[in-house]
PDB file of N, CA and C in Angstrom:
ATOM      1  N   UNK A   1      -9.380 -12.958  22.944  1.00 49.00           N
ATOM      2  CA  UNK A   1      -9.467 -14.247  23.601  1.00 49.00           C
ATOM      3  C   UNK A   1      -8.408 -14.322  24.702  1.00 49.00           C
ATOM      4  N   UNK A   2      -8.723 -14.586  25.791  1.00 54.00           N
ATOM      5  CA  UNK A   2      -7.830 -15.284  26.974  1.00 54.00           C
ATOM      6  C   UNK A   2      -6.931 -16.428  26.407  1.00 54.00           C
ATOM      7  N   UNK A   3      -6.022 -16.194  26.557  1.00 65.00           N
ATOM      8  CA  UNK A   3      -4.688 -17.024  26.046  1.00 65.00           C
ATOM      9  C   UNK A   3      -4.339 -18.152  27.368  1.00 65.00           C
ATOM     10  N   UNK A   4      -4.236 -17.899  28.199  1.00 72.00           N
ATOM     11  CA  UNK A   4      -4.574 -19.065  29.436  1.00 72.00           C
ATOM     12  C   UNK A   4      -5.820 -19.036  30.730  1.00 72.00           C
ATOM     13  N   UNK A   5      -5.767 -20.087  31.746  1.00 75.00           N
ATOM     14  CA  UNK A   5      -6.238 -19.817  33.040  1.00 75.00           C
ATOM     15  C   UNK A   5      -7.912 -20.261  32.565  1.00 75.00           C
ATOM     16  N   UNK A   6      -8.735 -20.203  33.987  1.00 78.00           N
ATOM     17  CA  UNK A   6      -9.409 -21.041  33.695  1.00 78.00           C
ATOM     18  C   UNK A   6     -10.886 -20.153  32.962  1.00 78.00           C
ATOM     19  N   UNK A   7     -10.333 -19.047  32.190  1.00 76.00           N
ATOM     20  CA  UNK A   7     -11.042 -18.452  31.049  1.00 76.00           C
ATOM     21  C   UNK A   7     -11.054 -18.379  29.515  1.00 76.00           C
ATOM     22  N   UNK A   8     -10.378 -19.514  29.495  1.00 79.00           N
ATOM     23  CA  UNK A   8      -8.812 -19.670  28.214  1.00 79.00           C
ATOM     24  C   UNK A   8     -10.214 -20.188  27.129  1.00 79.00           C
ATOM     25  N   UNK A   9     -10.104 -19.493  26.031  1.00 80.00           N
ATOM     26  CA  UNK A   9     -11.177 -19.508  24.944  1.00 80.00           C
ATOM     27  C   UNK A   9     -12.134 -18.548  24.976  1.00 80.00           C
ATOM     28  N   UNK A  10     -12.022 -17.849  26.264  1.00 81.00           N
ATOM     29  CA  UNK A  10     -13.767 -17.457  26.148  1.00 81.00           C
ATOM     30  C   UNK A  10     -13.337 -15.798  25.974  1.00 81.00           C
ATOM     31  N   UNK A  11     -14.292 -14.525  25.735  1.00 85.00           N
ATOM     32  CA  UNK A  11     -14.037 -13.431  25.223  1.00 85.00           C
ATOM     33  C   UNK A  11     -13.288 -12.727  26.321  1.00 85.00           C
ATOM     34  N   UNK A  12     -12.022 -11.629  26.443  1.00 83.00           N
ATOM     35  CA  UNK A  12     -11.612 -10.791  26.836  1.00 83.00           C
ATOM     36  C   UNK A  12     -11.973  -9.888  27.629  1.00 83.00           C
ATOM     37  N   UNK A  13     -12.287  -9.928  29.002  1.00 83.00           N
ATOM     38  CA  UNK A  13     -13.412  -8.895  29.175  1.00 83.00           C
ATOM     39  C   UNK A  13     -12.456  -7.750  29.485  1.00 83.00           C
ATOM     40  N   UNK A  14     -13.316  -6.528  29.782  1.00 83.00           N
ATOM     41  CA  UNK A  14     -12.298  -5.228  30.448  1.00 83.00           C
ATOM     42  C   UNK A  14     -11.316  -5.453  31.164  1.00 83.00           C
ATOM     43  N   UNK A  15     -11.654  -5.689  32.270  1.00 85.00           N
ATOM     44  CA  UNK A  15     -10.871  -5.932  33.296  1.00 85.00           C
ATOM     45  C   UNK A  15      -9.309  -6.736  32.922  1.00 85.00           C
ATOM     46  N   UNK A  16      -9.703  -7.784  31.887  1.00 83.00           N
ATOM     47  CA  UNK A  16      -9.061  -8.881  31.436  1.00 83.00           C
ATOM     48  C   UNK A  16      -7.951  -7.845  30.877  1.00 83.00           C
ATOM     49  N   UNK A  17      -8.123  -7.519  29.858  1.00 85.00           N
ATOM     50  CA  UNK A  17      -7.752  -6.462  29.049  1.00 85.00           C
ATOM     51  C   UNK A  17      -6.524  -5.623  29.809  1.00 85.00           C
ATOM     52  N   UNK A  18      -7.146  -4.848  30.746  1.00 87.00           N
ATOM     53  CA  UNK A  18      -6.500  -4.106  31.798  1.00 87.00           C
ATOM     54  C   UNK A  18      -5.229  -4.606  32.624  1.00 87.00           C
ATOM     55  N   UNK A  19      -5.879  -6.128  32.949  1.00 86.00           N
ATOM     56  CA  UNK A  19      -4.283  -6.582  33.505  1.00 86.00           C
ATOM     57  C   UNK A  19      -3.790  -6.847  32.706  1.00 86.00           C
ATOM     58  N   UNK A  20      -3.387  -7.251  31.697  1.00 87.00           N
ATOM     59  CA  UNK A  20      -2.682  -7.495  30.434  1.00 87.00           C
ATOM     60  C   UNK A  20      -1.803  -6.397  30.108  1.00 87.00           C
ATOM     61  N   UNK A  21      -2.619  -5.242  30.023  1.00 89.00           N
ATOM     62  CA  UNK A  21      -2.001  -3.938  29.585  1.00 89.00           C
ATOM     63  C   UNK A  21      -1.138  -3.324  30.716  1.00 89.00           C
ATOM     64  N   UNK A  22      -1.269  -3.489  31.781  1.00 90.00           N
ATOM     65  CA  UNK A  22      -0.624  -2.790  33.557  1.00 90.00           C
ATOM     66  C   UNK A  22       0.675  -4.248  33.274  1.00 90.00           C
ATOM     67  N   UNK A  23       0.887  -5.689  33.133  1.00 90.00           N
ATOM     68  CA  UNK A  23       1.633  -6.583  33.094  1.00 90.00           C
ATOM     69  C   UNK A  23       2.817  -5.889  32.260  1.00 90.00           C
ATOM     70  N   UNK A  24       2.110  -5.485  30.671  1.00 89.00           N
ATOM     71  CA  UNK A  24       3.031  -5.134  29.499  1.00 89.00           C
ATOM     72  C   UNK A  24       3.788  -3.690  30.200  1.00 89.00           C
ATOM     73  N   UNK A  25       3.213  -2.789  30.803  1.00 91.00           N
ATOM     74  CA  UNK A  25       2.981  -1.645  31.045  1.00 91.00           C
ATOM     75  C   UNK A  25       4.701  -1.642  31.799  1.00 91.00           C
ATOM     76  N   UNK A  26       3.845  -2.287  33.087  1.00 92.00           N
ATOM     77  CA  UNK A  26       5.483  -2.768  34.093  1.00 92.00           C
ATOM     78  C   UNK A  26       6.697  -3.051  33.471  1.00 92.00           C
ATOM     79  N   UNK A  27       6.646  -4.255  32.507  1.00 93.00           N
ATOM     80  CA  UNK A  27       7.597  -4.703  31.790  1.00 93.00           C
ATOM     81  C   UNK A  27       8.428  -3.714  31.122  1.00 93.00           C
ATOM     82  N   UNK A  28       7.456  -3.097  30.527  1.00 91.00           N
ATOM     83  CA  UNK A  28       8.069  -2.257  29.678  1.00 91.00           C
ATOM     84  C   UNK A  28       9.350  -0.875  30.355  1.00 91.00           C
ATOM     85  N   UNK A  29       8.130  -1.193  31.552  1.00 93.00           N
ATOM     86  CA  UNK A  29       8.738   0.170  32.997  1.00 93.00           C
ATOM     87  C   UNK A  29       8.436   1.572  31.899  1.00 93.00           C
ATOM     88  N   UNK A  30       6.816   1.472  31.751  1.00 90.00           N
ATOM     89  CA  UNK A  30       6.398   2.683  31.101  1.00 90.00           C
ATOM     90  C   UNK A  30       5.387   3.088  33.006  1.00 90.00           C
ATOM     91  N   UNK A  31       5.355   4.470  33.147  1.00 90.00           N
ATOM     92  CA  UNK A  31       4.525   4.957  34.206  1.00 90.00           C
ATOM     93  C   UNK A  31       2.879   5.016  34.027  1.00 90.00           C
ATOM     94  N   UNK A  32       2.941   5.527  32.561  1.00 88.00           N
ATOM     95  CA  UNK A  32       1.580   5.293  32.001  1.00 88.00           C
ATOM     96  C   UNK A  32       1.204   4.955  30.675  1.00 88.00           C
ATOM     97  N   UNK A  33       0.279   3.877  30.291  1.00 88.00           N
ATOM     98  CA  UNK A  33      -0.498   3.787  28.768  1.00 88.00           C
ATOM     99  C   UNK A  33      -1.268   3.603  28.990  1.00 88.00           C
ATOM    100  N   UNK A  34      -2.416   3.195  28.251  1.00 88.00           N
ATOM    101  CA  UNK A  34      -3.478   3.114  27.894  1.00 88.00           C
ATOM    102  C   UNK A  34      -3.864   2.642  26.536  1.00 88.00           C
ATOM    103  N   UNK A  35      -4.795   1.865  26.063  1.00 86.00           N
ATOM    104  CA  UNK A  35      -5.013   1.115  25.491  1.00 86.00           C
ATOM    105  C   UNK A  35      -5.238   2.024  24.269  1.00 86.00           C
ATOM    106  N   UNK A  36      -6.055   3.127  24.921  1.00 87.00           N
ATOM    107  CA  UNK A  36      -6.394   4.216  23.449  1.00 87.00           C
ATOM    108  C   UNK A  36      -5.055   4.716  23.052  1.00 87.00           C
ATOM    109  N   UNK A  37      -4.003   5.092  24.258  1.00 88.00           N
ATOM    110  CA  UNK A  37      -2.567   5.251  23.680  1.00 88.00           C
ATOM    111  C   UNK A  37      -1.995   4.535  22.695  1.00 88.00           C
ATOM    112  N   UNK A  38      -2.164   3.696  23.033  1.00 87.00           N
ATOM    113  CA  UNK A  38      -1.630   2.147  21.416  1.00 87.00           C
ATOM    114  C   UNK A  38      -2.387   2.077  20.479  1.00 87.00           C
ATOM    115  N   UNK A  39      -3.745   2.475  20.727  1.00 88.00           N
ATOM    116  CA  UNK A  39      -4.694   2.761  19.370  1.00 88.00           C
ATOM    117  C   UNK A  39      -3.632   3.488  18.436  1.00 88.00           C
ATOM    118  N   UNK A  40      -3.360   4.988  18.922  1.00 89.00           N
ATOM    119  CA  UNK A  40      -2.662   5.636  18.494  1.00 89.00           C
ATOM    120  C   UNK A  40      -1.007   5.338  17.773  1.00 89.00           C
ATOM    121  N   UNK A  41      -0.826   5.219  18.606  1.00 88.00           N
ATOM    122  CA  UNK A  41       0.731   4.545  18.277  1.00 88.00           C
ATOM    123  C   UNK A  41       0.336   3.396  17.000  1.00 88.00           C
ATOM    124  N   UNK A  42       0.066   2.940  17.404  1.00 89.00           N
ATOM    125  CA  UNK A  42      -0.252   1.371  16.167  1.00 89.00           C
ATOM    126  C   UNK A  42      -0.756   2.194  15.020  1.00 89.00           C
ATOM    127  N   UNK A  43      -1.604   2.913  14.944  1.00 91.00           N
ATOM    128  CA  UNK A  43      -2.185   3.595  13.572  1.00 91.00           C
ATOM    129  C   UNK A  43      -1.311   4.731  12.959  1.00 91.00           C
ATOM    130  N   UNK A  44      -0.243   5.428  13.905  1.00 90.00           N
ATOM    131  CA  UNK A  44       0.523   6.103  13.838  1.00 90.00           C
ATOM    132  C   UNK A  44       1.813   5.193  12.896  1.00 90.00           C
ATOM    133  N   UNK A  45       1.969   4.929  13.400  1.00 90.00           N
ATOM    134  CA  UNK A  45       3.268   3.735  12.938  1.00 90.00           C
ATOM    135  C   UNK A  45       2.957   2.820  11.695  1.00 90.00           C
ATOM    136  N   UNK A  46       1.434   2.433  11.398  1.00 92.00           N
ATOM    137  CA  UNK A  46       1.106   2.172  10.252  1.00 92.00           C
ATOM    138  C   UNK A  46       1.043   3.355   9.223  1.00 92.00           C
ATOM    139  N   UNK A  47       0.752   4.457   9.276  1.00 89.00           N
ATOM    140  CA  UNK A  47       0.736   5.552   8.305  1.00 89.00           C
ATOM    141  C   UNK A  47       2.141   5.562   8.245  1.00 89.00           C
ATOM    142  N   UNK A  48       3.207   5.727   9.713  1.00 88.00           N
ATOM    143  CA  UNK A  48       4.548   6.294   8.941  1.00 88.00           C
ATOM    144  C   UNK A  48       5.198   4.984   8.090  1.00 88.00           C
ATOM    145  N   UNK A  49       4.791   3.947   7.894  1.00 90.00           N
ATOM    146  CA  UNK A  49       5.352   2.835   7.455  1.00 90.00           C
ATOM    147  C   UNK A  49       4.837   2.960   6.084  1.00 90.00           C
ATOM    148  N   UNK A  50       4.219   3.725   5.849  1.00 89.00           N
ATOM    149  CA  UNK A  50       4.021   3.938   4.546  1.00 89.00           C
ATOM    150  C   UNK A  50       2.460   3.446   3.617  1.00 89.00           C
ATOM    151  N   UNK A  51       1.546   2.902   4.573  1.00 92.00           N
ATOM    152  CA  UNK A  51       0.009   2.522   4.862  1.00 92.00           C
ATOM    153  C   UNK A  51      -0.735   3.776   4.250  1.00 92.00           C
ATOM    154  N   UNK A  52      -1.099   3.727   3.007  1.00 92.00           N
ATOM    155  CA  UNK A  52      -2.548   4.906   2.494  1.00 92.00           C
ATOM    156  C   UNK A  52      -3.170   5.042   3.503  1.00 92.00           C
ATOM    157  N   UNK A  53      -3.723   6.524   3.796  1.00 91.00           N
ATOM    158  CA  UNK A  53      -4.038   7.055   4.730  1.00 91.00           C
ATOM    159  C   UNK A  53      -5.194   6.495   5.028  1.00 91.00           C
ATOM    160  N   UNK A  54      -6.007   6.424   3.372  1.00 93.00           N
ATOM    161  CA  UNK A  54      -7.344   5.533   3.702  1.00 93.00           C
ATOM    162  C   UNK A  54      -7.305   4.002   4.042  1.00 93.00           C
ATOM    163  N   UNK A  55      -6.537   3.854   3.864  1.00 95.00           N
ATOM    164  CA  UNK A  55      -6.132   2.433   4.551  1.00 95.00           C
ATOM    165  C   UNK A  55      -6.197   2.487   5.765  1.00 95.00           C
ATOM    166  N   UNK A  56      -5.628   3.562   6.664  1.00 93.00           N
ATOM    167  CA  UNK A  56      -5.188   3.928   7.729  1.00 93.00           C
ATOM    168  C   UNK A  56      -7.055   4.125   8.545  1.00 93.00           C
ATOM    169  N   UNK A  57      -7.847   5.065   8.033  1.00 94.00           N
ATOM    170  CA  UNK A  57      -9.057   5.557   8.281  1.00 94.00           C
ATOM    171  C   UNK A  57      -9.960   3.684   8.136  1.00 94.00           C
ATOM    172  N   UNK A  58      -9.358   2.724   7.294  1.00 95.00           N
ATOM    173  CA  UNK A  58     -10.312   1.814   7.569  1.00 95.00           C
ATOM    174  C   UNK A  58     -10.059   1.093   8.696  1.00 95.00           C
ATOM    175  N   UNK A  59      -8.869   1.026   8.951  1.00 93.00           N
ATOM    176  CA  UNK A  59      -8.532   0.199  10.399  1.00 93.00           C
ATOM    177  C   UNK A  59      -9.018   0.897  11.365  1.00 93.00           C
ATOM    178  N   UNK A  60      -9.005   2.402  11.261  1.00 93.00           N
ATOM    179  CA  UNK A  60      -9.426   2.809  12.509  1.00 93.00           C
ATOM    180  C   UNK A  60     -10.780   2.281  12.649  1.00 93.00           C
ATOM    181  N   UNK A  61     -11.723   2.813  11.598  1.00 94.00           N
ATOM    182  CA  UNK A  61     -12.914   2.495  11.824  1.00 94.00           C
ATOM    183  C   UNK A  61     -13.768   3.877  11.942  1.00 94.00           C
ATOM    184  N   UNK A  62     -13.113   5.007  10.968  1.00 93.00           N
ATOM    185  CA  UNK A  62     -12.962   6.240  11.590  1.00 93.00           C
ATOM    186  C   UNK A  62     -14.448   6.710  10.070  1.00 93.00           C
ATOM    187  N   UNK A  63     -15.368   7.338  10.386  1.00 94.00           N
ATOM    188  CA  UNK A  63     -16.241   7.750   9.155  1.00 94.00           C
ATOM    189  C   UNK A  63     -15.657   8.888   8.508  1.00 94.00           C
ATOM    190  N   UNK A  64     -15.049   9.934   8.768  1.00 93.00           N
ATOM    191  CA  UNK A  64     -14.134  10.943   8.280  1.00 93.00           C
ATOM    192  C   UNK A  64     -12.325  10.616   8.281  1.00 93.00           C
ATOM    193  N   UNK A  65     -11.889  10.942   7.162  1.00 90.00           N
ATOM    194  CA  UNK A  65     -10.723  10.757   6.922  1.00 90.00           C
ATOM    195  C   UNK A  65      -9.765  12.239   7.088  1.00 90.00           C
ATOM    196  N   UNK A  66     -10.721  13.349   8.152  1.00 90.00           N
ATOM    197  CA  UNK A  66     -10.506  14.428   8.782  1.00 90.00           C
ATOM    198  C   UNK A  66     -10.294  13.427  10.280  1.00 90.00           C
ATOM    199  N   UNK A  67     -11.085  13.043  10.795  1.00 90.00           N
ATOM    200  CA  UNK A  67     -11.238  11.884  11.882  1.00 90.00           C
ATOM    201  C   UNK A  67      -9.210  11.558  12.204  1.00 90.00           C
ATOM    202  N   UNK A  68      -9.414  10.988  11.466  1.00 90.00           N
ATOM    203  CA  UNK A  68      -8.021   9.948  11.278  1.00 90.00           C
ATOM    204  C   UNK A  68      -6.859  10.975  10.896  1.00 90.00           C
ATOM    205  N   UNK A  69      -6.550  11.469  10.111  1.00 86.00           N
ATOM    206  CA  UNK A  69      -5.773  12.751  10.364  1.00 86.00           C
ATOM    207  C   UNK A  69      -5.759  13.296  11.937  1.00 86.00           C
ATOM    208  N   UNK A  70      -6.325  14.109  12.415  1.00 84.00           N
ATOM    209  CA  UNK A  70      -6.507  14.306  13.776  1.00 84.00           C
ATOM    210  C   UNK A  70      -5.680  13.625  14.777  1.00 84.00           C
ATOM    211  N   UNK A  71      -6.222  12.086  14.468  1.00 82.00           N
ATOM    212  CA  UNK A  71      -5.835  11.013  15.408  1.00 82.00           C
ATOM    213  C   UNK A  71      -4.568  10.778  15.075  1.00 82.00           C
ATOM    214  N   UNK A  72      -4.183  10.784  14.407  1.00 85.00           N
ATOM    215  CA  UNK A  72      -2.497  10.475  13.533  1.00 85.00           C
ATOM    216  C   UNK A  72      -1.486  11.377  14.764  1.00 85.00           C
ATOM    217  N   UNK A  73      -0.254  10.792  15.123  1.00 81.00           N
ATOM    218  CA  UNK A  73       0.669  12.102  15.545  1.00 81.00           C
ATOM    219  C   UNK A  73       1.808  11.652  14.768  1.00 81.00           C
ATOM    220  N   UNK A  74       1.970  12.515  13.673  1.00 80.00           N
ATOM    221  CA  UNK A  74       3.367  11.606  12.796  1.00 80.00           C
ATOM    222  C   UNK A  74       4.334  13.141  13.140  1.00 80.00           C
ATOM    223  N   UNK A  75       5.810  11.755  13.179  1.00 79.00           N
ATOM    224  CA  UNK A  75       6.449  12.956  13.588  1.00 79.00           C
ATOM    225  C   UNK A  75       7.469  13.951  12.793  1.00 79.00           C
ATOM    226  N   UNK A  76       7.802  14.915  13.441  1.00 81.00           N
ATOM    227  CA  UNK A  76       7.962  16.326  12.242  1.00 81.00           C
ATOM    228  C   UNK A  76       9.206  15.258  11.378  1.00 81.00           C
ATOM    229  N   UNK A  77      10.032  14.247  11.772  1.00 83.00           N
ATOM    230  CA  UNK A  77      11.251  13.838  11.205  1.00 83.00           C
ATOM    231  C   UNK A  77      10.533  13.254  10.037  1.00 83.00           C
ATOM    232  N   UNK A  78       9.612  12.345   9.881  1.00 80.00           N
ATOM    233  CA  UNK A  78       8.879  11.623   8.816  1.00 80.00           C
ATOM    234  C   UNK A  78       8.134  12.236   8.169  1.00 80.00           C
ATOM    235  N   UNK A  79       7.272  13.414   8.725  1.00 79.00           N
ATOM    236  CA  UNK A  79       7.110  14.576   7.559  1.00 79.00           C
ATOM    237  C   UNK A  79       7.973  15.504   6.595  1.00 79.00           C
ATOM    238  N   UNK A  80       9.192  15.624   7.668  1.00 82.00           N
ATOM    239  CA  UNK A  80      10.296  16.065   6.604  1.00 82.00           C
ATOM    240  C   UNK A  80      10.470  14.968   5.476  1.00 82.00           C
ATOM    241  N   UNK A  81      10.856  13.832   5.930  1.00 83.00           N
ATOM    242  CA  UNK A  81      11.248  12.894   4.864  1.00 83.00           C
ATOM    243  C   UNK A  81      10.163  12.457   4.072  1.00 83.00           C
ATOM    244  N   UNK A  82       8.380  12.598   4.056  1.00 82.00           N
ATOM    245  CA  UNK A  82       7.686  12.572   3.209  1.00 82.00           C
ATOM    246  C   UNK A  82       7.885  13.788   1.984  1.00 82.00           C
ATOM    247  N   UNK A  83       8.073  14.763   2.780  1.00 82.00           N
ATOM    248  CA  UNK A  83       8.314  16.317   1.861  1.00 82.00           C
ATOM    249  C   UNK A  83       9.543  16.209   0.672  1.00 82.00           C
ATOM    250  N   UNK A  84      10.461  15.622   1.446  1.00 84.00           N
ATOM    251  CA  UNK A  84      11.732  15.757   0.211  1.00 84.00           C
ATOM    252  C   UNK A  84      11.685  14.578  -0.514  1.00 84.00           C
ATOM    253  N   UNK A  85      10.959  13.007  -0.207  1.00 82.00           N
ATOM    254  CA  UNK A  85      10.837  12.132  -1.190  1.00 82.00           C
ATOM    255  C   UNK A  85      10.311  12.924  -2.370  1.00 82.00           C
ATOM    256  N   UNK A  86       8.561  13.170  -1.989  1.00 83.00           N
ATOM    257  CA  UNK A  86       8.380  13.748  -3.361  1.00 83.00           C
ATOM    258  C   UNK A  86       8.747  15.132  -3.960  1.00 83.00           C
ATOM    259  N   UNK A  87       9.373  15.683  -3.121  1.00 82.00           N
ATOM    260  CA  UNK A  87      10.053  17.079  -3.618  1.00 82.00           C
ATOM    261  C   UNK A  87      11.050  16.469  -4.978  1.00 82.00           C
ATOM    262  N   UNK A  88      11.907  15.351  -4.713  1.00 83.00           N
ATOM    263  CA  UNK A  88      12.835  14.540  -5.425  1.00 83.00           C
ATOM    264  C   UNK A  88      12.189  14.010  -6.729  1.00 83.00           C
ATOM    265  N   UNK A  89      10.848  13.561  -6.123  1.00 80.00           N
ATOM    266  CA  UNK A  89       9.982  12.767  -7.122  1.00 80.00           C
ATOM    267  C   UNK A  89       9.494  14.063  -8.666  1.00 80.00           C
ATOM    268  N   UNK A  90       9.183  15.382  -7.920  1.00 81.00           N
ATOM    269  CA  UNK A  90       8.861  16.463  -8.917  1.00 81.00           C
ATOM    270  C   UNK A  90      10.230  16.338  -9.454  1.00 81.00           C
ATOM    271  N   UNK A  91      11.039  16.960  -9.197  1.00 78.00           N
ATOM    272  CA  UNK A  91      12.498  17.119  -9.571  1.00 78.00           C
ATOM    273  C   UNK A  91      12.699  16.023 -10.570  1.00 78.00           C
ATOM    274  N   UNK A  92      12.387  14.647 -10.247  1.00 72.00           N
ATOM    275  CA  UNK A  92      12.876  13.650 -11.299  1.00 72.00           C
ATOM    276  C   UNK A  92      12.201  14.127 -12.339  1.00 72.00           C
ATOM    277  N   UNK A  93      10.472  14.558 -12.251  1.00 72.00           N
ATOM    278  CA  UNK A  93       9.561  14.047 -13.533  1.00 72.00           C
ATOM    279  C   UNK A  93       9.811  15.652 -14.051  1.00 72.00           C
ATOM    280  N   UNK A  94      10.385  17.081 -13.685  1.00 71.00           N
ATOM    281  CA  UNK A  94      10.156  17.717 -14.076  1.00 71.00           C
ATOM    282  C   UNK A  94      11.816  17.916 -15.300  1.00 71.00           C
ATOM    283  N   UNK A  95      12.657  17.464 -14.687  1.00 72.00           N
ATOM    284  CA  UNK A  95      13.444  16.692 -15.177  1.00 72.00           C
ATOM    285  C   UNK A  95      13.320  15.644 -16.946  1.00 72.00           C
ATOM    286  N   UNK A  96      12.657  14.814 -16.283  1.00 72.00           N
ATOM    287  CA  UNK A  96      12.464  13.910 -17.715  1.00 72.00           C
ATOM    288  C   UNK A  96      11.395  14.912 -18.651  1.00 72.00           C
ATOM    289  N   UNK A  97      10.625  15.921 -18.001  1.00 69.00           N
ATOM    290  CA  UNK A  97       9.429  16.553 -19.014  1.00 69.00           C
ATOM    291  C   UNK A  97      10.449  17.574 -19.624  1.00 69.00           C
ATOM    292  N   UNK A  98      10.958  17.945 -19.054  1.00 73.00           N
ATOM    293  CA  UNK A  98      12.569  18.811 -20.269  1.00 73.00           C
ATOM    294  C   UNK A  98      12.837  17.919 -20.744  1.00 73.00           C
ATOM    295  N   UNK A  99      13.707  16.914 -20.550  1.00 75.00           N
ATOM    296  CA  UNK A  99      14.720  16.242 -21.628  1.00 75.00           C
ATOM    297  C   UNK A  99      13.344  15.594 -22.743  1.00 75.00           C
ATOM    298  N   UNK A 100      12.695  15.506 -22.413  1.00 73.00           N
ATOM    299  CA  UNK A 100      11.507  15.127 -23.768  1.00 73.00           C
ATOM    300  C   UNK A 100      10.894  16.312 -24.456  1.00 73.00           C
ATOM    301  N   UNK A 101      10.876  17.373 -24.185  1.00 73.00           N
ATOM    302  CA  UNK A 101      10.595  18.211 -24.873  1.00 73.00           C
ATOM    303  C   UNK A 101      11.577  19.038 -25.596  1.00 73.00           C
ATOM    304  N   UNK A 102      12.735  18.921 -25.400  1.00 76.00           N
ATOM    305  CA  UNK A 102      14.039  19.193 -25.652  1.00 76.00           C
ATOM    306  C   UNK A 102      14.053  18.017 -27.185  1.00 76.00           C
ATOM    307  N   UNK A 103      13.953  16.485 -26.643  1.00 72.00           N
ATOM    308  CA  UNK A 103      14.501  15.558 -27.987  1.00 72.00           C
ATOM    309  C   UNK A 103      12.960  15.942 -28.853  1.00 72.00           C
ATOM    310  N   UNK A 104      11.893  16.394 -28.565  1.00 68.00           N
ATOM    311  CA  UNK A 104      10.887  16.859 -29.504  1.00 68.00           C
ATOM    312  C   UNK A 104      10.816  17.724 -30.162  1.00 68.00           C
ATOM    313  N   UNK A 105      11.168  18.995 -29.679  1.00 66.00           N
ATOM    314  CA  UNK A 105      11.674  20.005 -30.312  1.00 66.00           C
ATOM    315  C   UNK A 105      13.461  19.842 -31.946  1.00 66.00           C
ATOM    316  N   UNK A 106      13.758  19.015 -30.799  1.00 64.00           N
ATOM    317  CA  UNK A 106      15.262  18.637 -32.192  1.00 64.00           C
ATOM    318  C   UNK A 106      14.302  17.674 -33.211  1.00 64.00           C
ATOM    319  N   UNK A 107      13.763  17.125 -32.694  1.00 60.00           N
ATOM    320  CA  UNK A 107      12.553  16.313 -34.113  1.00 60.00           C
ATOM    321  C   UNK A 107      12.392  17.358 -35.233  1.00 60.00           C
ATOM    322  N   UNK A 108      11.365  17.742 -34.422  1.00 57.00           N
ATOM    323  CA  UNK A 108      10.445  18.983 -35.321  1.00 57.00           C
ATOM    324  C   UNK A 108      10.941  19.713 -35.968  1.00 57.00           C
ATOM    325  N   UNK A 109      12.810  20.245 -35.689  1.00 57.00           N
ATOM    326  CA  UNK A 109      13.061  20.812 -36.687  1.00 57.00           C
ATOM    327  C   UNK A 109      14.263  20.404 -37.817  1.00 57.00           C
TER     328      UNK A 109
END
């Protein structure tokens, strides 16, 4: 929706769209985006925020969740830190599966 001017209510068209995005664009003092660029970014930034991937594949709107992978650019720093959360996470549970088989074993005998 057009937020002011004398189109204010009625649908967004391209063009509309376009100056909006070249306004933000300037502001920002980026040289280039694009709207599919922020597709990206926005769905990007929802996965690294921690968004199920299929969560991620429904916003896109994507029929393969190969699709959406693809489209994803997450970066190598947040893949490291996905890797050693649950690297930590094995470590905890492999952890507690000794110390319980350890107080089971002192049961049993």
């Amino acid at each position: 929706m057009v937020l002011k001017g004398p189109r204010r209510g009625m649908p967004l068209s391209a063009e509309g769209l376009d100056e909006i995005l070249d306004g933000a664009r300037r502001r920002a003092g980026l040289d280039h985006a694009t709207c599919h660029e922020l597709r990206h970014t926005c769905l990007t930034r929802l996965r690294e925020a921690g968004m199920a991937l299929e969560a991620v594949q429904a916003q896109a709107g994507h029929r393969s969740i190969e699709s959406t992978r693809v489209y994803l650019h997450l970066a190598n720093d947040w893949l490291a830190s996905e890797y050693w959360r649950a690297a930590e996470l094995i470590g905890a549970d492999a952890a507690a599966v000794a110390e319980m088989l350890a107080v089971q074993t002192v049961a049993v005998r």
